[in-house]
Amino acid sequence: MVIRQRFQNQFQSLPVIGMRIALVLGLVSGIGNAAYAADRYDLAARITYSIAKFSTWPEGVEQDGAFLVGVFGGNSARAFSAVDGGKLKTGQIRVVNLDSSSPAGEIRKCAIVFTTETADLKRVTKATTGSPVMLVHLGMDRDAGANACVSLFEASNRMQFDVYLALLRKRNVQMDSGVLKLAATVYRR
């Protein structure tokens, strides 16, 4: 953004060349925004996986020896394919793609459900109440994931996360204290 502004300011006196450069920079920044979105989902998938490695669920959460990670959304599903098969303490991750038509029973089979849309988060929260499911939400701002167990957000050009410990406890999921130390904020109530 800063580079584009510098180029635009520098070439204002040369309208034709400036327009061409601005057009090229606009296209490049569009590509950059798409790459940023992909990187954002990839980073969210890796953070979710790292948190899962240091979390504990009650016995019986595994489905055929695998911890199901339900993922809403095409971009996030592609990013989560990188952690599919990843090892956890007592099993390995199997990524399952979910959408708005997924039945509540299918959602409840997951140990982790990842969402990016507030509407999906509300539906998943309702479908999994009382179940040992860790809800992870990637939002545009910090408050978007207040109903999630883990809320991923960007602040100061960094991906950060908040942990809602009371929600985890209600769902009988435990998180290692080392992960809690890495959280931007741990909400205990």
PDB file of C-alpha atoms in Angstrom:
ATOM      1  CA  MET A   1       0.000   0.000   0.000  1.00  0.00           C
ATOM      2  CA  VAL A   2       2.803   2.422   0.929  1.00  0.00           C
ATOM      3  CA  ILE A   3       4.776   1.489  -2.190  1.00  0.00           C
ATOM      4  CA  ARG A   4       1.738   2.006  -4.389  1.00  0.00           C
ATOM      5  CA  GLN A   5       1.146   5.443  -2.823  1.00  0.00           C
ATOM      6  CA  ARG A   6       4.776   6.426  -3.404  1.00  0.00           C
ATOM      7  CA  PHE A   7       4.570   5.384  -7.048  1.00  0.00           C
ATOM      8  CA  GLN A   8       1.290   7.210  -7.547  1.00  0.00           C
ATOM      9  CA  ASN A   9       2.676  10.400  -5.993  1.00  0.00           C
ATOM     10  CA  GLN A  10       5.868  10.159  -8.033  1.00  0.00           C
ATOM     11  CA  PHE A  11       4.039   9.769 -11.357  1.00  0.00           C
ATOM     12  CA  GLN A  12       1.240  12.297 -10.934  1.00  0.00           C
ATOM     13  CA  SER A  13       3.103  14.693 -13.203  1.00  0.00           C
ATOM     14  CA  LEU A  14       3.218  12.045 -15.921  1.00  0.00           C
ATOM     15  CA  PRO A  15      -0.481  11.135 -16.269  1.00  0.00           C
ATOM     16  CA  VAL A  16      -0.227   8.453 -18.966  1.00  0.00           C
ATOM     17  CA  ILE A  17       2.754   6.655 -17.487  1.00  0.00           C
ATOM     18  CA  GLY A  18       1.363   7.191 -13.991  1.00  0.00           C
ATOM     19  CA  MET A  19      -1.967   5.643 -14.995  1.00  0.00           C
ATOM     20  CA  ARG A  20      -0.226   2.615 -16.491  1.00  0.00           C
ATOM     21  CA  ILE A  21       1.909   2.117 -13.425  1.00  0.00           C
ATOM     22  CA  ALA A  22      -1.091   2.634 -11.139  1.00  0.00           C
ATOM     23  CA  LEU A  23      -3.000   0.049 -13.187  1.00  0.00           C
ATOM     24  CA  VAL A  24      -0.136  -2.454 -12.926  1.00  0.00           C
ATOM     25  CA  LEU A  25       0.236  -1.793  -9.209  1.00  0.00           C
ATOM     26  CA  GLY A  26      -3.505  -2.146  -8.768  1.00  0.00           C
ATOM     27  CA  LEU A  27      -3.409  -5.552 -10.455  1.00  0.00           C
ATOM     28  CA  VAL A  28      -0.398  -6.585  -8.382  1.00  0.00           C
ATOM     29  CA  SER A  29      -2.060  -5.424  -5.178  1.00  0.00           C
ATOM     30  CA  GLY A  30      -5.153  -7.419  -6.161  1.00  0.00           C
ATOM     31  CA  ILE A  31      -2.969 -10.485  -6.534  1.00  0.00           C
ATOM     32  CA  GLY A  32      -1.341  -9.595  -3.245  1.00  0.00           C
ATOM     33  CA  ASN A  33      -4.743  -9.399  -1.560  1.00  0.00           C
ATOM     34  CA  ALA A  34      -5.679 -12.846  -2.894  1.00  0.00           C
ATOM     35  CA  ALA A  35      -2.318 -14.211  -1.742  1.00  0.00           C
ATOM     36  CA  TYR A  36      -2.833 -12.536   1.624  1.00  0.00           C
ATOM     37  CA  ALA A  37      -6.236 -14.218   1.989  1.00  0.00           C
ATOM     38  CA  ALA A  38      -4.707 -17.600   1.169  1.00  0.00           C
ATOM     39  CA  ASP A  39      -1.853 -16.958   3.602  1.00  0.00           C
ATOM     40  CA  ARG A  40      -4.350 -15.863   6.238  1.00  0.00           C
ATOM     41  CA  TYR A  41      -6.285 -19.136   5.978  1.00  0.00           C
ATOM     42  CA  ASP A  42      -3.067 -21.158   5.865  1.00  0.00           C
ATOM     43  CA  LEU A  43      -1.820 -19.436   9.003  1.00  0.00           C
ATOM     44  CA  ALA A  44      -5.195 -19.958  10.713  1.00  0.00           C
ATOM     45  CA  ALA A  45      -5.044 -23.681   9.846  1.00  0.00           C
ATOM     46  CA  ARG A  46      -1.547 -23.997  11.269  1.00  0.00           C
ATOM     47  CA  ILE A  47      -2.421 -22.099  14.447  1.00  0.00           C
ATOM     48  CA  THR A  48      -5.518 -24.261  14.911  1.00  0.00           C
ATOM     49  CA  TYR A  49      -3.424 -27.404  14.442  1.00  0.00           C
ATOM     50  CA  SER A  50      -0.816 -26.167  16.941  1.00  0.00           C
ATOM     51  CA  ILE A  51      -3.507 -25.397  19.515  1.00  0.00           C
ATOM     52  CA  ALA A  52      -5.040 -28.843  18.952  1.00  0.00           C
ATOM     53  CA  LYS A  53      -1.672 -30.517  19.582  1.00  0.00           C
ATOM     54  CA  PHE A  54      -1.695 -29.032  23.081  1.00  0.00           C
ATOM     55  CA  SER A  55      -5.349 -29.604  23.925  1.00  0.00           C
ATOM     56  CA  THR A  56      -7.143 -32.577  25.442  1.00  0.00           C
ATOM     57  CA  TRP A  57     -10.632 -33.922  24.742  1.00  0.00           C
ATOM     58  CA  PRO A  58     -12.560 -36.516  26.727  1.00  0.00           C
ATOM     59  CA  GLU A  59     -12.187 -40.135  25.640  1.00  0.00           C
ATOM     60  CA  GLY A  60     -14.384 -41.227  22.794  1.00  0.00           C
ATOM     61  CA  VAL A  61     -14.151 -38.015  20.762  1.00  0.00           C
ATOM     62  CA  GLU A  62     -12.169 -39.784  18.047  1.00  0.00           C
ATOM     63  CA  GLN A  63     -14.082 -41.123  15.052  1.00  0.00           C
ATOM     64  CA  ASP A  64     -12.384 -44.315  13.836  1.00  0.00           C
ATOM     65  CA  GLY A  65      -9.094 -43.238  15.447  1.00  0.00           C
ATOM     66  CA  ALA A  66      -9.156 -39.759  13.926  1.00  0.00           C
ATOM     67  CA  PHE A  67      -9.953 -36.340  15.318  1.00  0.00           C
ATOM     68  CA  LEU A  68     -12.357 -34.731  12.879  1.00  0.00           C
ATOM     69  CA  VAL A  69     -11.773 -31.080  12.086  1.00  0.00           C
ATOM     70  CA  GLY A  70     -14.864 -29.625  10.430  1.00  0.00           C
ATOM     71  CA  VAL A  71     -14.136 -26.680   8.180  1.00  0.00           C
ATOM     72  CA  PHE A  72     -16.662 -24.241   6.746  1.00  0.00           C
ATOM     73  CA  GLY A  73     -15.663 -22.452   3.535  1.00  0.00           C
ATOM     74  CA  GLY A  74     -13.733 -23.249   0.380  1.00  0.00           C
ATOM     75  CA  ASN A  75     -10.635 -21.125   1.044  1.00  0.00           C
ATOM     76  CA  SER A  76     -10.271 -22.419   4.573  1.00  0.00           C
ATOM     77  CA  ALA A  77     -10.895 -26.023   3.473  1.00  0.00           C
ATOM     78  CA  ARG A  78      -7.992 -25.773   1.004  1.00  0.00           C
ATOM     79  CA  ALA A  79      -5.722 -24.376   3.720  1.00  0.00           C
ATOM     80  CA  PHE A  80      -6.716 -27.068   6.204  1.00  0.00           C
ATOM     81  CA  SER A  81      -5.795 -29.799   3.719  1.00  0.00           C
ATOM     82  CA  ALA A  82      -2.176 -29.023   4.704  1.00  0.00           C
ATOM     83  CA  VAL A  83      -2.830 -30.248   8.266  1.00  0.00           C
ATOM     84  CA  ASP A  84      -4.967 -33.239   7.237  1.00  0.00           C
ATOM     85  CA  GLY A  85      -3.287 -36.317   8.698  1.00  0.00           C
ATOM     86  CA  GLY A  86      -1.385 -34.283  11.284  1.00  0.00           C
ATOM     87  CA  LYS A  87      -0.595 -36.128  14.506  1.00  0.00           C
ATOM     88  CA  LEU A  88      -2.141 -35.274  17.862  1.00  0.00           C
ATOM     89  CA  LYS A  89      -1.523 -36.830  21.290  1.00  0.00           C
ATOM     90  CA  THR A  90      -3.946 -39.716  20.789  1.00  0.00           C
ATOM     91  CA  GLY A  91      -4.737 -39.790  17.096  1.00  0.00           C
ATOM     92  CA  GLN A  92      -4.466 -37.883  13.880  1.00  0.00           C
ATOM     93  CA  ILE A  93      -6.468 -35.143  12.209  1.00  0.00           C
ATOM     94  CA  ARG A  94      -8.933 -35.838   9.440  1.00  0.00           C
ATOM     95  CA  VAL A  95     -10.379 -32.719   7.821  1.00  0.00           C
ATOM     96  CA  VAL A  96     -14.072 -32.749   6.924  1.00  0.00           C
ATOM     97  CA  ASN A  97     -15.641 -30.064   4.737  1.00  0.00           C
ATOM     98  CA  LEU A  98     -18.864 -28.647   6.161  1.00  0.00           C
ATOM     99  CA  ASP A  99     -21.387 -26.193   4.768  1.00  0.00           C
ATOM    100  CA  SER A 100     -24.697 -24.624   5.724  1.00  0.00           C
ATOM    101  CA  SER A 101     -26.538 -27.826   4.760  1.00  0.00           C
ATOM    102  CA  SER A 102     -24.443 -30.080   7.032  1.00  0.00           C
ATOM    103  CA  PRO A 103     -26.645 -31.819   9.629  1.00  0.00           C
ATOM    104  CA  ALA A 104     -26.079 -30.983  13.305  1.00  0.00           C
ATOM    105  CA  GLY A 105     -25.156 -34.618  14.014  1.00  0.00           C
ATOM    106  CA  GLU A 106     -22.308 -34.438  11.507  1.00  0.00           C
ATOM    107  CA  ILE A 107     -21.043 -31.204  13.064  1.00  0.00           C
ATOM    108  CA  ARG A 108     -21.148 -32.734  16.582  1.00  0.00           C
ATOM    109  CA  LYS A 109     -18.843 -35.587  15.459  1.00  0.00           C
ATOM    110  CA  CYS A 110     -16.018 -33.077  15.013  1.00  0.00           C
ATOM    111  CA  ALA A 111     -13.485 -32.380  17.757  1.00  0.00           C
ATOM    112  CA  ILE A 112     -12.813 -28.952  16.214  1.00  0.00           C
ATOM    113  CA  VAL A 113     -15.022 -26.816  13.988  1.00  0.00           C
ATOM    114  CA  PHE A 114     -13.456 -23.888  12.127  1.00  0.00           C
ATOM    115  CA  THR A 115     -15.598 -21.033  10.807  1.00  0.00           C
ATOM    116  CA  THR A 116     -15.035 -17.684   9.144  1.00  0.00           C
ATOM    117  CA  GLU A 117     -18.630 -16.484   8.875  1.00  0.00           C
ATOM    118  CA  THR A 118     -20.557 -15.262  11.915  1.00  0.00           C
ATOM    119  CA  ALA A 119     -23.733 -16.989  10.675  1.00  0.00           C
ATOM    120  CA  ASP A 120     -21.890 -20.331  10.560  1.00  0.00           C
ATOM    121  CA  LEU A 121     -20.462 -19.717  14.036  1.00  0.00           C
ATOM    122  CA  LYS A 122     -23.943 -19.105  15.466  1.00  0.00           C
ATOM    123  CA  ARG A 123     -25.298 -22.262  13.822  1.00  0.00           C
ATOM    124  CA  VAL A 124     -22.335 -24.361  14.989  1.00  0.00           C
ATOM    125  CA  THR A 125     -22.588 -22.965  18.526  1.00  0.00           C
ATOM    126  CA  LYS A 126     -26.225 -24.009  18.676  1.00  0.00           C
ATOM    127  CA  ALA A 127     -25.572 -27.435  17.105  1.00  0.00           C
ATOM    128  CA  THR A 128     -22.685 -28.301  19.435  1.00  0.00           C
ATOM    129  CA  THR A 129     -23.876 -26.967  22.790  1.00  0.00           C
ATOM    130  CA  GLY A 130     -22.887 -29.471  25.469  1.00  0.00           C
ATOM    131  CA  SER A 131     -20.637 -31.422  23.089  1.00  0.00           C
ATOM    132  CA  PRO A 132     -16.822 -31.634  23.405  1.00  0.00           C
ATOM    133  CA  VAL A 133     -16.222 -29.512  20.309  1.00  0.00           C
ATOM    134  CA  MET A 134     -13.641 -26.726  20.198  1.00  0.00           C
ATOM    135  CA  LEU A 135     -15.035 -23.874  18.099  1.00  0.00           C
ATOM    136  CA  VAL A 136     -12.381 -21.827  16.307  1.00  0.00           C
ATOM    137  CA  HIS A 137     -13.408 -18.679  14.471  1.00  0.00           C
ATOM    138  CA  LEU A 138     -11.356 -16.488  12.155  1.00  0.00           C
ATOM    139  CA  GLY A 139     -12.909 -13.045  12.091  1.00  0.00           C
ATOM    140  CA  MET A 140     -12.142  -9.688  10.582  1.00  0.00           C
ATOM    141  CA  ASP A 141     -12.098  -8.127  14.009  1.00  0.00           C
ATOM    142  CA  ARG A 142     -11.518  -9.276  17.531  1.00  0.00           C
ATOM    143  CA  ASP A 143     -15.160  -9.262  18.640  1.00  0.00           C
ATOM    144  CA  ALA A 144     -16.393 -11.470  15.810  1.00  0.00           C
ATOM    145  CA  GLY A 145     -15.469 -14.689  17.598  1.00  0.00           C
ATOM    146  CA  ALA A 146     -16.874 -14.009  21.061  1.00  0.00           C
ATOM    147  CA  ASN A 147     -19.027 -17.173  20.827  1.00  0.00           C
ATOM    148  CA  ALA A 148     -16.034 -19.332  19.861  1.00  0.00           C
ATOM    149  CA  CYS A 149     -13.643 -21.136  22.186  1.00  0.00           C
ATOM    150  CA  VAL A 150     -10.734 -19.672  20.208  1.00  0.00           C
ATOM    151  CA  SER A 151     -11.059 -16.449  18.251  1.00  0.00           C
ATOM    152  CA  LEU A 152      -8.376 -15.777  15.625  1.00  0.00           C
ATOM    153  CA  PHE A 153      -7.978 -12.188  14.460  1.00  0.00           C
ATOM    154  CA  GLU A 154      -5.445  -9.839  12.958  1.00  0.00           C
ATOM    155  CA  ALA A 155      -4.045  -6.962  14.960  1.00  0.00           C
ATOM    156  CA  SER A 156      -0.851  -4.974  14.422  1.00  0.00           C
ATOM    157  CA  ASN A 157      -0.188  -6.940  11.207  1.00  0.00           C
ATOM    158  CA  ARG A 158      -0.061 -10.212  13.163  1.00  0.00           C
ATOM    159  CA  MET A 159      -2.427 -13.129  13.525  1.00  0.00           C
ATOM    160  CA  GLN A 160      -3.410 -13.389  17.177  1.00  0.00           C
ATOM    161  CA  PHE A 161      -5.944 -15.340  19.170  1.00  0.00           C
ATOM    162  CA  ASP A 162      -8.116 -15.016  22.233  1.00  0.00           C
ATOM    163  CA  VAL A 163      -9.202 -18.005  24.303  1.00  0.00           C
ATOM    164  CA  TYR A 164     -12.585 -18.224  25.994  1.00  0.00           C
ATOM    165  CA  LEU A 165     -11.691 -20.628  28.793  1.00  0.00           C
ATOM    166  CA  ALA A 166     -15.189 -20.879  30.276  1.00  0.00           C
ATOM    167  CA  LEU A 167     -16.539 -22.069  26.900  1.00  0.00           C
ATOM    168  CA  LEU A 168     -13.787 -24.679  26.662  1.00  0.00           C
ATOM    169  CA  ARG A 169     -14.579 -25.925  30.165  1.00  0.00           C
ATOM    170  CA  LYS A 170     -18.311 -26.148  29.395  1.00  0.00           C
ATOM    171  CA  ARG A 171     -17.363 -28.306  26.426  1.00  0.00           C
ATOM    172  CA  ASN A 172     -14.994 -30.452  28.520  1.00  0.00           C
ATOM    173  CA  VAL A 173     -11.948 -29.509  26.429  1.00  0.00           C
ATOM    174  CA  GLN A 174      -8.684 -28.628  28.152  1.00  0.00           C
ATOM    175  CA  MET A 175      -5.910 -26.472  26.770  1.00  0.00           C
ATOM    176  CA  ASP A 176      -2.286 -26.573  27.874  1.00  0.00           C
ATOM    177  CA  SER A 177      -1.171 -23.600  29.937  1.00  0.00           C
ATOM    178  CA  GLY A 178       1.637 -22.918  27.437  1.00  0.00           C
ATOM    179  CA  VAL A 179      -0.948 -22.194  24.745  1.00  0.00           C
ATOM    180  CA  LEU A 180      -2.861 -19.930  27.103  1.00  0.00           C
ATOM    181  CA  LYS A 181       0.333 -17.902  27.648  1.00  0.00           C
ATOM    182  CA  LEU A 182       0.535 -17.299  23.892  1.00  0.00           C
ATOM    183  CA  ALA A 183      -3.031 -15.985  23.661  1.00  0.00           C
ATOM    184  CA  ALA A 184      -3.566 -12.252  23.338  1.00  0.00           C
ATOM    185  CA  THR A 185      -6.273 -12.502  26.009  1.00  0.00           C
ATOM    186  CA  VAL A 186      -7.663 -15.387  28.042  1.00  0.00           C
ATOM    187  CA  TYR A 187     -11.258 -14.781  29.090  1.00  0.00           C
ATOM    188  CA  ARG A 188     -11.893 -16.855  32.182  1.00  0.00           C
ATOM    189  CA  ARG A 189     -15.644 -16.189  32.530  1.00  0.00           C
TER     190      ARG A 189
END
